[in-house]
CSV table of C-alpha atoms in Angstrom, one decimal:
chain,number,residue,atom,x,y,z
A,1,MET,CA,29.7,-1.7,-16.0
A,2,ALA,CA,32.2,-4.6,-16.9
A,3,LEU,CA,34.5,-6.7,-18.3
A,4,ALA,CA,35.0,-10.4,-17.0
A,5,THR,CA,32.2,-13.7,-16.0
A,6,GLY,CA,31.4,-16.9,-14.8
A,7,CYS,CA,31.9,-20.8,-14.6
A,8,SER,CA,29.5,-23.8,-14.2
A,9,GLY,CA,26.6,-25.1,-12.5
A,10,SER,CA,24.3,-27.7,-12.1
A,11,GLY,CA,20.4,-28.3,-11.9
A,12,GLY,CA,17.4,-25.7,-13.5
A,13,SER,CA,15.3,-23.4,-12.7
A,14,GLY,CA,11.5,-23.3,-13.7
A,15,ALA,CA,9.4,-25.5,-16.6
A,16,GLY,CA,9.2,-23.9,-20.1
A,17,PRO,CA,11.1,-21.9,-21.6
A,18,TYR,CA,10.5,-18.9,-19.6
A,19,GLY,CA,9.1,-20.4,-16.3
A,20,ALA,CA,5.7,-21.6,-16.0
A,21,GLY,CA,3.7,-19.1,-17.4
A,22,PRO,CA,3.0,-16.4,-14.6
A,23,ALA,CA,-0.3,-14.3,-15.4
A,24,VAL,CA,-0.5,-11.6,-17.6
A,25,VAL,CA,-0.4,-7.9,-16.5
A,26,GLY,CA,-1.2,-4.7,-17.8
A,27,ALA,CA,-2.0,-3.2,-21.3
A,28,THR,CA,0.1,-4.2,-23.5
A,29,GLY,CA,0.2,-4.1,-27.3
A,30,GLY,CA,1.3,-6.1,-30.6
A,31,ALA,CA,0.4,-5.5,-33.8
A,32,ASP,CA,-0.5,-1.8,-35.0
A,33,ASP,CA,-1.6,0.1,-37.8
A,34,GLY,CA,1.9,1.2,-38.3
A,35,SER,CA,0.9,4.9,-37.4
A,36,PRO,CA,3.9,6.8,-36.8
A,37,ASP,CA,5.0,8.1,-33.0
A,38,ALA,CA,6.9,10.9,-31.9
A,39,TYR,CA,10.1,8.5,-33.0
A,40,GLY,CA,8.5,6.9,-36.0
A,41,ASP,CA,8.4,3.4,-34.5
A,42,GLY,CA,5.2,2.7,-34.8
A,43,ARG,CA,4.8,2.2,-31.2
A,44,ASP,CA,1.6,4.5,-31.1
A,45,GLY,CA,-1.2,4.3,-33.0
A,46,ALA,CA,-2.2,1.0,-32.3
A,47,THR,CA,-5.5,-0.3,-33.2
A,48,THR,CA,-5.9,-3.8,-33.2
A,49,ALA,CA,-6.0,-6.0,-30.3
A,50,PRO,CA,-3.1,-7.0,-28.1
A,51,THR,CA,-1.4,-10.1,-29.5
A,52,CYS,CA,2.0,-9.6,-27.3
A,53,THR,CA,2.1,-9.3,-23.8
A,54,ALA,CA,4.0,-9.1,-20.8
A,55,THR,CA,4.1,-11.4,-17.7
A,56,SER,CA,3.6,-10.9,-14.0
A,57,LYS,CA,7.6,-11.0,-14.0
A,58,LEU,CA,7.9,-8.5,-17.0
A,59,ILE,CA,8.9,-11.0,-19.2
A,60,PRO,CA,7.6,-9.8,-23.2
A,61,SER,CA,6.0,-12.9,-25.1
A,62,CYS,CA,7.7,-11.5,-28.2
A,63,GLY,CA,10.8,-10.2,-28.8
A,64,ALA,CA,12.7,-8.1,-26.6
A,65,TRP,CA,12.9,-4.7,-24.4
A,66,TRP,CA,15.3,-2.3,-26.0
A,67,GLY,CA,16.8,0.0,-23.1
A,68,MET,CA,19.5,1.7,-21.9
A,69,ALA,CA,21.9,3.6,-19.3
A,70,PRO,CA,22.1,7.1,-21.5
A,71,GLU,CA,25.1,9.6,-21.4
A,72,VAL,CA,26.6,7.7,-18.2
A,73,PHE,CA,29.7,9.7,-16.7
A,74,THR,CA,28.8,12.9,-18.3
A,75,GLY,CA,26.8,14.2,-15.4
A,76,GLU,CA,23.5,14.9,-17.3
A,77,PRO,CA,20.6,14.5,-15.2
A,78,VAL,CA,18.6,11.6,-16.0
A,79,GLU,CA,15.7,13.2,-17.9
A,80,ARG,CA,17.7,15.4,-20.3
A,81,ALA,CA,19.7,12.5,-21.1
A,82,LEU,CA,17.3,9.3,-22.0
A,83,ARG,CA,15.3,12.1,-24.3
A,84,GLY,CA,18.4,13.1,-25.7
A,85,ALA,CA,19.2,9.4,-26.6
A,86,GLU,CA,16.0,8.6,-28.1
A,87,GLU,CA,15.7,11.4,-29.9
A,88,ARG,CA,19.3,11.0,-31.3
A,89,MET,CA,18.6,7.3,-31.7
A,90,GLY,CA,15.0,7.7,-33.1
A,91,ALA,CA,13.1,5.5,-30.8
A,92,ARG,CA,11.7,5.2,-27.7
A,93,ALA,CA,13.7,3.1,-24.8
A,94,ASP,CA,11.2,0.1,-23.1
A,95,VAL,CA,13.9,-0.3,-20.1
A,96,LEU,CA,15.6,3.3,-18.5
A,97,HIS,CA,19.1,1.8,-16.2
A,98,VAL,CA,19.8,3.7,-13.5
A,99,TYR,CA,22.3,3.4,-10.6
A,100,HIS,CA,22.4,4.2,-6.8
A,101,ARG,CA,23.9,3.2,-3.6
A,102,GLY,CA,23.5,3.4,-0.2
A,103,GLY,CA,20.6,5.3,1.4
A,104,GLU,CA,19.5,6.5,-1.7
A,105,LEU,CA,15.8,6.2,-2.3
A,106,PHE,CA,14.1,5.1,-5.3
A,107,PRO,CA,13.0,5.7,-7.8
A,108,THR,CA,13.7,9.5,-7.9
A,109,PRO,CA,11.3,12.2,-8.8
A,110,GLN,CA,12.6,12.5,-12.5
A,111,GLU,CA,12.8,8.5,-12.7
A,112,ILE,CA,8.8,8.3,-11.5
A,113,ARG,CA,8.2,10.9,-14.4
A,114,LEU,CA,9.9,8.8,-16.9
A,115,ALA,CA,8.5,5.6,-16.0
A,116,ARG,CA,4.9,7.4,-15.9
A,117,ASP,CA,5.8,9.5,-19.1
A,118,PRO,CA,1.7,10.0,-20.9
A,119,ALA,CA,3.1,9.5,-24.5
A,120,GLY,CA,4.3,5.7,-23.4
A,121,PRO,CA,5.8,4.3,-20.2
A,122,ARG,CA,8.9,2.8,-19.3
A,123,LEU,CA,10.6,0.4,-17.2
A,124,LEU,CA,12.9,0.9,-14.5
A,125,MET,CA,15.8,-1.0,-14.2
A,126,VAL,CA,17.4,-0.5,-10.8
A,127,ASN,CA,20.9,-0.8,-10.5
A,128,TRP,CA,21.6,-0.8,-6.5
A,129,LYS,CA,24.9,-1.1,-3.8
A,130,PRO,CA,23.4,-1.7,-0.7
A,131,SER,CA,26.2,-0.2,1.2
A,132,LEU,CA,29.8,0.9,0.1
A,133,ASP,CA,30.9,0.5,4.2
A,134,HIS,CA,29.6,-2.9,5.1
A,135,THR,CA,30.4,-6.4,3.8
A,136,TRP,CA,28.5,-8.4,2.0
A,137,ALA,CA,28.1,-10.6,6.1
A,138,GLN,CA,27.4,-7.3,7.3
A,139,ILE,CA,24.8,-6.7,5.6
A,140,ALA,CA,23.3,-10.2,6.0
A,141,ARG,CA,23.4,-10.3,9.7
A,142,GLY,CA,21.2,-7.0,9.5
A,143,ALA,CA,23.5,-3.9,9.7
A,144,ILE,CA,21.7,-2.3,7.4
A,145,ASP,CA,17.9,-3.4,8.1
A,146,ARG,CA,16.6,0.2,9.0
A,147,ARG,CA,18.3,1.3,5.7
A,148,ILE,CA,16.5,-1.5,3.2
A,149,ASP,CA,12.8,-0.7,5.6
A,150,ARG,CA,13.5,3.2,5.1
A,151,LEU,CA,13.2,2.2,1.6
A,152,ALA,CA,10.3,-0.1,1.8
A,153,ALA,CA,8.4,2.7,2.9
A,154,HIS,CA,9.2,4.9,0.3
A,155,LEU,CA,8.4,2.2,-2.7
A,156,ARG,CA,5.6,0.9,-1.1
A,157,SER,CA,4.1,4.6,-0.9
A,158,THR,CA,5.3,6.3,-4.2
A,159,PHE,CA,5.8,3.8,-6.7
A,160,PRO,CA,3.4,0.6,-7.3
A,161,GLU,CA,5.0,-0.5,-10.7
A,162,ARG,CA,6.9,-3.4,-11.6
A,163,PHE,CA,10.5,-2.3,-11.7
A,164,PHE,CA,13.6,-4.5,-12.4
A,165,LEU,CA,16.2,-4.6,-9.4
A,166,THR,CA,19.8,-5.9,-9.5
A,167,ILE,CA,21.6,-5.8,-6.1
A,168,HIS,CA,25.5,-5.8,-6.1
A,169,HIS,CA,26.0,-6.3,-9.5
A,170,GLU,CA,28.4,-7.8,-10.6
A,171,PRO,CA,29.7,-9.2,-7.1
A,172,GLU,CA,32.9,-11.6,-9.3
A,173,ASN,CA,35.5,-9.0,-9.0
A,174,ASP,CA,34.4,-7.8,-5.3
A,175,VAL,CA,35.2,-11.5,-4.0
A,176,ARG,CA,37.2,-12.2,-1.4
A,177,GLU,CA,38.6,-15.4,-0.8
A,178,ALA,CA,40.1,-15.4,2.4
A,179,ALA,CA,38.4,-16.1,5.2
A,180,GLY,CA,36.1,-14.1,7.8
A,181,SER,CA,36.7,-11.3,4.7
A,182,GLY,CA,32.9,-11.2,5.2
A,183,MET,CA,33.2,-10.8,1.6
A,184,GLN,CA,33.4,-14.3,-0.2
A,185,ALA,CA,30.8,-16.1,-2.6
A,186,ALA,CA,28.5,-17.1,-0.1
A,187,ASP,CA,28.8,-13.9,1.8
A,188,TYR,CA,27.3,-12.3,-1.4
A,189,ALA,CA,25.0,-15.0,-1.5
A,190,ALA,CA,23.5,-14.6,1.8
A,191,MET,CA,23.6,-10.4,1.4
A,192,PHE,CA,21.5,-10.7,-1.9
A,193,ARG,CA,18.8,-13.1,0.0
A,194,HIS,CA,18.5,-10.8,2.6
A,195,VAL,CA,17.7,-7.8,1.2
A,196,VAL,CA,15.6,-9.6,-1.0
A,197,LEU,CA,13.1,-11.1,1.5
A,198,ARG,CA,13.5,-8.1,4.1
A,199,LEU,CA,12.3,-5.9,1.2
A,200,ARG,CA,9.1,-8.5,0.8
A,201,ASP,CA,8.8,-8.7,4.6
A,202,GLN,CA,8.3,-5.0,4.7
A,203,GLY,CA,5.5,-5.0,1.5
A,204,VAL,CA,7.6,-4.5,-1.5
A,205,ARG,CA,6.1,-7.1,-4.0
A,206,ASN,CA,6.8,-5.1,-7.0
A,207,ALA,CA,10.6,-5.6,-7.6
A,208,VAL,CA,11.0,-7.8,-10.1
A,209,THR,CA,15.0,-9.2,-9.3
A,210,VAL,CA,17.9,-10.1,-11.4
A,211,MET,CA,21.3,-11.1,-10.6
A,212,THR,CA,23.3,-9.6,-12.8
A,213,TYR,CA,27.1,-11.6,-13.8
A,214,MET,CA,30.1,-9.5,-15.0
A,215,GLY,CA,29.7,-11.6,-18.2
A,216,ALA,CA,33.7,-12.6,-19.5
A,217,PRO,CA,35.1,-16.2,-19.0
A,218,ASN,CA,38.3,-15.5,-16.7
A,219,TRP,CA,35.6,-15.6,-14.1
A,220,ALA,CA,34.7,-19.3,-15.3
A,221,ALA,CA,37.8,-21.1,-13.5
A,222,MET,CA,37.3,-19.8,-9.8
A,223,PRO,CA,35.8,-22.4,-7.4
A,224,TRP,CA,33.6,-20.6,-6.0
A,225,PHE,CA,32.0,-19.4,-8.6
A,226,GLU,CA,28.5,-21.1,-8.4
A,227,ASP,CA,28.5,-20.5,-4.6
A,228,VAL,CA,27.2,-16.4,-5.8
A,229,TYR,CA,23.8,-17.7,-7.1
A,230,PRO,CA,21.2,-16.6,-4.3
A,231,GLY,CA,18.7,-19.1,-5.1
A,232,ASP,CA,15.4,-19.2,-7.1
A,233,ASP,CA,13.3,-18.4,-5.0
A,234,VAL,CA,15.0,-14.5,-4.8
A,235,VAL,CA,16.1,-14.3,-8.6
A,236,ASP,CA,13.5,-13.6,-11.4
A,237,TRP,CA,15.7,-12.9,-13.9
A,238,VAL,CA,19.6,-13.9,-14.4
A,239,ALA,CA,21.7,-11.2,-16.6
A,240,MET,CA,24.9,-10.3,-18.0
A,241,ASP,CA,27.1,-7.0,-18.6
A,242,PRO,CA,29.3,-8.0,-21.2
A,243,TYR,CA,31.9,-5.4,-23.8
A,244,ALA,CA,32.6,-5.2,-27.3
A,245,ASP,CA,36.6,-5.5,-26.3
A,246,GLY,CA,39.7,-5.7,-29.0
A,247,ARG,CA,39.0,-10.0,-28.8
A,248,VAL,CA,34.8,-9.7,-29.5
A,249,ARG,CA,34.1,-9.4,-33.4
A,250,ASP,CA,29.7,-9.5,-33.2
A,251,PHE,CA,27.1,-10.2,-31.0
A,252,ASP,CA,27.9,-14.0,-31.0
A,253,GLY,CA,30.8,-13.5,-29.3
A,254,LEU,CA,29.7,-11.0,-26.8
A,255,VAL,CA,27.1,-13.1,-25.3
A,256,ASN,CA,29.0,-16.0,-25.7
A,257,LYS,CA,32.6,-15.1,-24.9
A,258,THR,CA,35.2,-18.0,-24.9
A,259,ARG,CA,39.1,-17.8,-24.6
A,260,ARG,CA,41.6,-20.5,-24.9
A,261,GLU,CA,43.1,-20.1,-21.7
A,262,PHE,CA,39.7,-21.0,-20.0
A,263,ALA,CA,38.9,-24.1,-22.9
A,264,GLN,CA,36.1,-25.3,-20.2
A,265,TRP,CA,34.0,-22.2,-20.8
A,266,PRO,CA,31.1,-22.4,-23.2
A,267,GLY,CA,30.1,-19.3,-23.1
A,268,PHE,CA,28.0,-17.3,-20.9
A,269,TYR,CA,24.7,-17.6,-23.1
A,270,ARG,CA,25.4,-21.4,-23.2
A,271,TRP,CA,26.4,-21.6,-19.7
A,272,MET,CA,22.4,-19.4,-19.0
A,273,GLN,CA,21.0,-21.9,-21.3
A,274,TRP,CA,22.1,-25.0,-19.1
A,275,ARG,CA,22.0,-23.4,-15.7
A,276,PHE,CA,19.3,-21.6,-15.9
A,277,PRO,CA,16.4,-23.0,-18.5
A,278,GLY,CA,13.5,-21.8,-16.9
A,279,LYS,CA,14.7,-18.0,-16.4
A,280,PRO,CA,14.7,-15.0,-19.1
A,281,VAL,CA,18.0,-13.6,-19.9
A,282,MET,CA,19.2,-9.9,-19.6
A,283,VAL,CA,22.2,-8.0,-21.4
A,284,ALA,CA,21.8,-5.7,-18.6
A,285,GLU,CA,25.2,-3.7,-19.5
A,286,TRP,CA,26.9,-4.2,-23.4
A,287,GLY,CA,28.7,-1.2,-24.8
A,288,VAL,CA,31.2,-1.3,-27.7
A,289,PHE,CA,34.1,0.5,-27.9
A,290,GLU,CA,36.0,2.9,-30.3
A,291,ARG,CA,38.6,1.4,-32.5
A,292,SER,CA,40.7,3.6,-33.7
A,293,HIS,CA,42.2,1.5,-35.9
A,294,ASP,CA,38.7,0.5,-37.6
A,295,ARG,CA,36.0,3.3,-37.5
A,296,SER,CA,33.7,1.5,-39.1
A,297,PHE,CA,33.4,-1.6,-36.4
A,298,LYS,CA,30.9,0.1,-34.6
A,299,ARG,CA,28.5,0.3,-37.6
A,300,ALA,CA,29.5,-3.8,-38.5
A,301,PHE,CA,28.9,-4.6,-34.6
A,302,PHE,CA,25.3,-3.1,-34.7
A,303,GLU,CA,24.0,-4.5,-37.7
A,304,SER,CA,25.8,-8.1,-36.4
A,305,VAL,CA,23.2,-7.1,-33.3
A,306,ARG,CA,20.3,-7.4,-35.7
A,307,ARG,CA,21.3,-9.8,-38.1
A,308,GLN,CA,22.4,-12.3,-35.1
A,309,ILE,CA,19.8,-11.7,-32.0
A,310,ARG,CA,16.7,-13.8,-32.6
A,311,ARG,CA,19.5,-16.5,-32.3
A,312,TYR,CA,19.2,-15.9,-28.8
A,313,PRO,CA,15.3,-16.2,-27.8
A,314,GLN,CA,16.1,-16.8,-23.8
A,315,ILE,CA,17.3,-13.1,-24.3
A,316,LYS,CA,14.3,-10.9,-23.2
A,317,ALA,CA,16.0,-7.6,-22.1
A,318,LEU,CA,18.8,-5.5,-24.0
A,319,LEU,CA,19.8,-2.4,-22.4
A,320,TYR,CA,22.8,-0.5,-23.6
A,321,PHE,CA,25.5,1.2,-21.9
A,322,ASP,CA,26.0,4.5,-23.7
A,323,SER,CA,28.9,6.8,-22.5
A,324,PRO,CA,31.6,8.4,-23.9
A,325,ASP,CA,33.8,8.1,-20.7
A,326,ALA,CA,32.8,4.6,-19.7
A,327,PRO,CA,36.0,3.3,-17.8
A,328,ARG,CA,37.7,1.7,-21.1
A,329,GLY,CA,36.6,3.8,-23.9
A,330,ASP,CA,34.0,5.5,-25.6
A,331,THR,CA,30.5,3.5,-26.2
A,332,SER,CA,28.4,6.5,-27.5
A,333,PHE,CA,26.7,4.7,-30.0
A,334,ASP,CA,26.1,7.6,-32.2
A,335,SER,CA,30.0,8.5,-31.9
A,336,ASP,CA,30.3,8.0,-36.0
A,337,PRO,CA,27.5,9.0,-38.4
A,338,ALA,CA,27.4,5.0,-39.7
A,339,ALA,CA,27.7,4.1,-36.3
A,340,ASP,CA,24.6,6.3,-35.4
A,341,ARG,CA,22.4,5.0,-38.4
A,342,ALA,CA,22.9,1.3,-37.8
A,343,PHE,CA,22.1,1.7,-34.0
A,344,SER,CA,18.9,3.1,-34.8
A,345,GLU,CA,18.1,0.6,-37.5
A,346,LEU,CA,18.7,-1.8,-34.4
A,347,ALA,CA,16.4,0.2,-31.9
A,348,ARG,CA,13.7,0.3,-35.1
A,349,ASP,CA,14.0,-2.9,-35.6
A,350,PRO,CA,10.5,-5.1,-35.0
A,351,TYR,CA,11.7,-7.5,-33.0
A,352,PHE,CA,12.2,-4.8,-29.9
A,353,ARG,CA,8.6,-3.2,-30.8
A,354,ALA,CA,6.9,-6.4,-30.4
A,355,THR,CA,5.5,-5.8,-27.0
A,356,ARG,CA,4.3,-2.9,-25.4
A,357,VAL,CA,5.5,-2.2,-21.7
A,358,PRO,CA,2.5,-2.6,-19.7
A,359,ARG,CA,0.6,0.6,-18.3
A,360,PRO,CA,-0.1,0.6,-14.7
């Protein structure tokens, strides 16, 4: 989770709206007969031919993936947390966002069960901090290669499905500018590259890699910001983690935060359009905090997402951070009955129901 952002860069990436058109994978769906599934969102019971597909990089051709990190910081087991959240919002999540660090092996048996749910598969977005006691420079030099190799063996033997993988998300506020710190922006880029290339060398070909920025303007002024980017060859998607703090009023303001003190910053989505025109964008975390002086704010904000999401066609995944105990407040989507209804309507919107998660 984070509440801050990035700055300008140069160049572009790829051709066409989201690259050069990688191959279609899996059985996907599109128009259906409207038959209700367990959540009434019309995903099951499809009888017509598929019209919307997912590419080999998990880019949906129609709309965007809908997902979440459910009941974070509650201690609830992930299966119970996700199924409870889906029941409360009346819709399935396309993407489950989970967090791992250090030597933890992923996906876990619980995460695999959710990904392979007979009622309908889900994609995993795995958020991994490879080490809490090594610098980025040390990791780039091979300090945890045995750990990476052990993870690669686990992935090869247990989970052949494609999944999203982000490595040490939101690096900006961990950068240490001092020479020799091992935590400079360029050290992050080298670490990210090393981990991805090592996994690939060890036979992991199903990880769709995501570079996750913080998504708020104060990092735009940093002279090193562009240096954190690891390179197009090891990054498939780019992501941001913006939160609706007291200065954000709607979805437009969330994905394009600007500040008077950073007058040159155009907003994160605008920057991504310019810097990465060929890559899909993920809003990997987003959350709306309670406002004690305005109990209607969450409802109004969720309604704004539904009105405005189609203005941002490069956003191909939207993953909510659902937590009653987030560091800066309560982001539970159902903390208020009106907010719960608005969120459920958002989750069931056809824009997020258009492309089916590909089956293995």
